[in-house]
XYZ file of N, CA and C in Angstrom:
354
model
N 115.397 108.788 155.107
C 115.028 109.623 153.980
C 115.772 109.119 152.740
N 115.083 109.135 151.601
C 115.677 108.663 150.352
C 116.592 109.719 149.750
N 117.573 109.219 149.046
C 118.467 110.107 148.330
C 117.688 110.759 147.187
N 117.932 112.041 146.921
C 117.164 112.736 145.883
C 117.496 112.238 144.486
N 118.618 111.549 144.305
C 118.980 111.021 142.993
C 118.342 109.660 142.726
N 117.838 109.019 143.756
C 117.225 107.702 143.584
C 115.735 107.885 143.322
N 115.256 107.298 142.231
C 113.853 107.417 141.857
C 113.171 106.082 142.125
N 112.114 106.122 142.883
C 111.354 104.910 143.158
C 110.362 104.667 142.030
N 110.255 103.444 141.538
C 109.298 103.184 140.454
C 107.858 103.337 140.934
N 107.020 103.816 140.040
C 105.603 103.958 140.351
C 105.248 105.213 141.103
N 106.147 106.167 141.194
C 105.877 107.397 141.931
C 105.836 108.623 141.029
N 105.497 108.448 139.785
C 105.430 109.579 138.862
C 104.086 110.272 139.050
N 104.082 111.425 139.698
C 102.828 112.101 140.011
C 102.160 112.674 138.761
N 102.920 112.875 137.680
C 102.342 113.452 136.469
C 101.539 112.420 135.693
N 101.846 111.144 135.847
C 101.131 110.083 135.146
C 100.063 109.436 136.025
N 99.913 109.905 137.250
C 98.986 109.278 138.189
C 97.543 109.495 137.743
N 96.768 108.415 137.726
C 95.360 108.484 137.362
C 94.563 108.780 138.623
N 93.618 109.681 138.531
C 92.825 110.024 139.701
C 91.974 108.838 140.138
N 91.610 108.822 141.373
C 90.877 107.690 141.945
C 89.370 107.818 141.780
N 88.867 109.002 141.525
C 87.425 109.193 141.443
C 86.949 108.962 140.010
N 86.404 107.794 139.734
C 85.854 107.410 138.422
C 86.890 107.512 137.299
N 88.173 107.448 137.633
C 89.250 107.535 136.647
C 89.120 108.778 135.779
N 88.691 109.883 136.361
C 88.498 111.116 135.616
C 89.816 111.862 135.452
N 90.467 111.629 134.335
C 91.685 112.354 134.023
C 91.315 113.674 133.356
N 92.299 114.522 133.162
C 92.055 115.810 132.509
C 91.579 115.583 131.068
N 92.116 114.564 130.422
C 91.708 114.268 129.047
C 90.227 113.887 128.985
N 89.788 113.068 129.919
C 88.368 112.677 129.941
C 87.475 113.859 130.291
N 87.938 114.735 131.163
C 87.158 115.927 131.480
C 87.083 116.870 130.276
N 88.145 116.940 129.483
C 88.117 117.763 128.268
C 87.127 117.192 127.258
N 87.068 115.865 127.141
C 86.080 115.242 126.250
C 84.676 115.520 126.769
N 84.493 115.492 128.091
C 83.185 115.803 128.677
C 82.757 117.223 128.334
N 83.688 118.165 128.423
C 83.365 119.551 128.073
C 83.072 119.683 126.582
N 83.832 118.943 125.757
C 83.625 119.016 124.304
C 82.286 118.409 123.897
N 81.732 117.525 124.693
C 80.422 116.950 124.393
C 79.311 117.753 125.084
N 79.549 118.212 126.308
C 78.512 118.867 127.103
C 78.109 120.233 126.542
N 79.095 121.081 126.241
C 78.757 122.436 125.812
C 78.017 122.481 124.472
N 78.423 121.746 123.444
C 77.597 121.736 122.226
C 76.202 121.147 122.459
N 76.110 120.170 123.356
C 74.794 119.583 123.663
C 73.878 120.639 124.271
N 74.380 121.393 125.230
C 73.575 122.443 125.857
C 73.184 123.506 124.840
N 74.120 123.905 123.979
C 73.804 124.918 122.969
C 72.754 124.428 121.975
N 72.874 123.175 121.539
C 71.905 122.629 120.574
C 70.534 122.502 121.207
N 70.473 122.006 122.449
C 69.178 121.860 123.122
C 68.549 123.225 123.359
N 69.337 124.219 123.765
C 68.784 125.560 123.976
C 68.328 126.202 122.679
N 69.007 125.907 121.585
C 68.610 126.474 120.297
C 67.375 125.769 119.740
N 67.341 124.436 119.840
C 66.233 123.678 119.264
C 64.969 123.765 120.125
N 65.145 123.814 121.451
C 64.005 123.849 122.366
C 64.184 125.017 123.334
N 63.929 126.252 122.890
C 64.246 127.408 123.739
C 63.355 127.544 124.973
N 62.117 127.062 124.926
C 61.210 127.270 126.057
C 60.890 125.987 126.806
N 60.758 124.885 126.088
C 60.382 123.629 126.717
C 61.216 122.515 126.092
N 62.043 121.877 126.888
C 62.932 120.843 126.358
C 62.126 119.653 125.863
N 61.211 119.145 126.639
C 60.354 118.045 126.213
C 61.088 116.718 126.111
N 60.356 115.736 125.600
C 60.893 114.368 125.512
C 62.023 114.261 124.494
N 61.889 114.947 123.352
C 62.930 114.855 122.334
C 64.241 115.481 122.808
N 64.160 116.570 123.538
C 65.365 117.186 124.079
C 66.034 116.299 125.119
N 65.226 115.655 125.967
C 65.790 114.729 126.948
C 66.397 113.509 126.266
N 65.756 113.023 125.199
C 66.305 111.895 124.446
C 67.640 112.282 123.798
N 67.706 113.494 123.254
C 68.960 113.972 122.666
C 70.061 114.063 123.725
N 69.721 114.595 124.893
C 70.691 114.680 125.981
C 71.159 113.312 126.440
N 70.243 112.350 126.500
C 70.607 110.990 126.880
C 71.527 110.350 125.843
N 71.224 110.567 124.555
C 72.082 110.025 123.500
C 73.479 110.657 123.526
N 73.559 111.923 123.838
C 74.865 112.573 123.946
C 75.630 112.052 125.162
N 74.929 111.714 126.245
C 75.596 111.124 127.407
C 76.142 109.743 127.065
N 75.383 108.967 126.290
C 75.862 107.654 125.844
C 77.076 107.829 124.924
N 77.030 108.826 124.051
C 78.175 109.110 123.180
C 79.404 109.470 124.002
N 79.216 110.272 125.044
C 80.347 110.645 125.907
C 80.957 109.420 126.570
N 80.128 108.532 127.104
C 80.643 107.322 127.751
C 81.405 106.480 126.734
N 80.892 106.387 125.514
C 81.587 105.618 124.472
C 82.939 106.243 124.124
N 83.002 107.561 124.027
C 84.232 108.234 123.630
C 85.342 108.125 124.667
N 84.989 107.940 125.954
C 86.032 107.871 126.979
C 86.413 106.439 127.328
N 85.870 105.455 126.634
C 86.290 104.081 126.879
C 87.718 103.870 126.382
N 88.439 102.919 126.966
C 89.793 102.633 126.465
C 89.745 102.062 125.053
N 90.691 102.457 124.232
C 90.748 101.990 122.847
C 91.211 100.539 122.816
N 90.653 99.733 121.897
C 91.061 98.327 121.835
C 92.506 98.136 121.396
N 93.020 98.999 120.544
C 94.384 98.835 120.059
C 95.417 99.338 121.056
N 95.032 100.288 121.909
C 95.949 100.843 122.904
C 95.144 101.172 124.159
N 95.222 100.348 125.200
C 94.416 100.588 126.401
C 94.741 101.890 127.127
N 95.882 102.497 126.843
C 96.213 103.772 127.476
C 95.609 104.966 126.744
N 95.049 104.737 125.573
C 94.406 105.809 124.801
C 92.891 105.658 124.905
N 92.182 106.654 124.422
C 90.722 106.625 124.458
C 90.172 106.405 123.054
N 88.904 106.002 122.999
C 88.252 105.690 121.720
C 88.251 106.912 120.796
N 88.059 108.107 121.345
C 87.960 109.277 120.467
C 89.249 109.482 119.678
N 90.406 109.148 120.271
C 91.666 109.280 119.538
C 91.729 108.298 118.378
N 91.253 107.088 118.616
C 91.261 106.090 117.552
C 90.307 106.488 116.423
N 89.153 107.050 116.776
C 88.213 107.513 115.752
C 88.797 108.667 114.943
N 89.403 109.625 115.626
C 90.004 110.755 114.909
C 91.138 110.300 114.001
N 91.937 109.347 114.473
C 93.026 108.831 113.644
C 92.490 108.136 112.406
N 91.438 107.323 112.572
C 90.850 106.632 111.424
C 90.245 107.615 110.424
N 89.588 108.646 110.933
C 88.979 109.647 110.041
C 90.056 110.421 109.285
N 91.107 110.818 109.997
C 92.185 111.556 109.333
C 92.914 110.688 108.318
N 93.097 109.399 108.620
C 93.727 108.500 107.652
C 92.853 108.314 106.420
N 91.538 108.265 106.607
C 90.656 108.102 105.453
C 90.623 109.368 104.599
N 90.809 110.526 105.218
C 90.835 111.776 104.457
C 92.131 111.880 103.659
N 93.243 111.538 104.289
C 94.531 111.677 103.619
C 94.816 110.536 102.644
N 94.291 109.346 102.906
C 94.540 108.189 102.054
C 93.207 107.738 101.465
N 92.886 108.218 100.272
C 91.590 107.929 99.654
C 91.456 106.476 99.203
N 92.566 105.777 98.998
C 92.483 104.402 98.515
C 92.055 103.431 99.607
N 92.208 103.810 100.877
C 91.831 102.922 101.970
C 90.900 103.673 102.917
N 89.584 103.442 102.839
C 88.652 104.130 103.736
C 88.809 103.637 105.177
N 88.262 104.383 106.118
C 88.405 104.054 107.534
C 87.657 102.783 107.912
N 86.649 102.403 107.146
C 85.851 101.228 107.489
C 86.286 99.986 106.739
N 87.452 100.010 106.117
C 87.915 98.869 105.338
C 88.536 97.832 106.271
N 87.711 96.894 106.740
C 88.168 95.879 107.691
C 89.010 94.838 106.983
N 88.757 94.580 105.709
C 89.502 93.573 104.969
C 90.976 93.961 104.887
N 91.263 95.260 104.796
C 92.647 95.695 104.707
C 93.389 95.476 106.027
N 92.664 95.437 107.137
C 93.300 95.250 108.432
C 93.443 93.783 108.798
N 92.543 92.951 108.309
C 92.546 91.534 108.651
C 92.814 90.726 107.395
N 93.827 89.895 107.442
C 94.161 89.080 106.278
C 93.115 87.984 106.120
N 92.526 87.898 104.941
C 91.478 86.918 104.666
C 92.043 85.773 103.839
N 91.682 84.542 104.162
C 92.136 83.419 103.336
C 91.394 83.417 101.999
N 92.084 83.012 100.962
C 91.482 82.945 99.637
C 90.707 81.634 99.513
N 89.430 81.727 99.203
C 88.576 80.554 99.063
C 88.271 80.351 97.583
N 88.556 79.177 97.103
C 88.305 78.881 95.709
C 86.864 78.411 95.540
N 86.189 78.958 94.544
C 84.789 78.602 94.294
C 84.669 77.473 93.270
N 85.763 77.045 92.700
C 85.724 75.973 91.690
C 85.503 74.632 92.380
N 84.709 73.798 91.710
C 84.440 72.458 92.251
C 85.605 71.527 91.927
N 85.837 70.635 92.861
C 86.862 69.623 92.613
C 86.274 68.529 91.735
N 86.997 68.146 90.722
C 86.501 67.106 89.823
C 87.020 65.762 90.300
N 86.130 64.746 90.242
C 86.480 63.414 90.700
C 87.067 62.574 89.612
């Protein structure tokens, strides 16, 4: 039996990712945040017959959900929705740099348009 003061690496049960489709509580919360408004909108817009447009809307919301739970490119331990919310909040608080300003994130070389004279 191990001593209770000795901690084995990799045994943190609070950080353990579930084995079934990597469904963490955070991803399930995003699923609920996408699913419930989708159901309410479809029930409000199509109260008697969902039809093709309602199914298309539901499919697009499912694609949005899959996109939101993908790992973020800047931090693989975070999800895309966090990166989107951070960018939106930064664009609201900092008006001089919008969220879609890629030039500010990537340094561009200066290209001179003047012709070289021989």
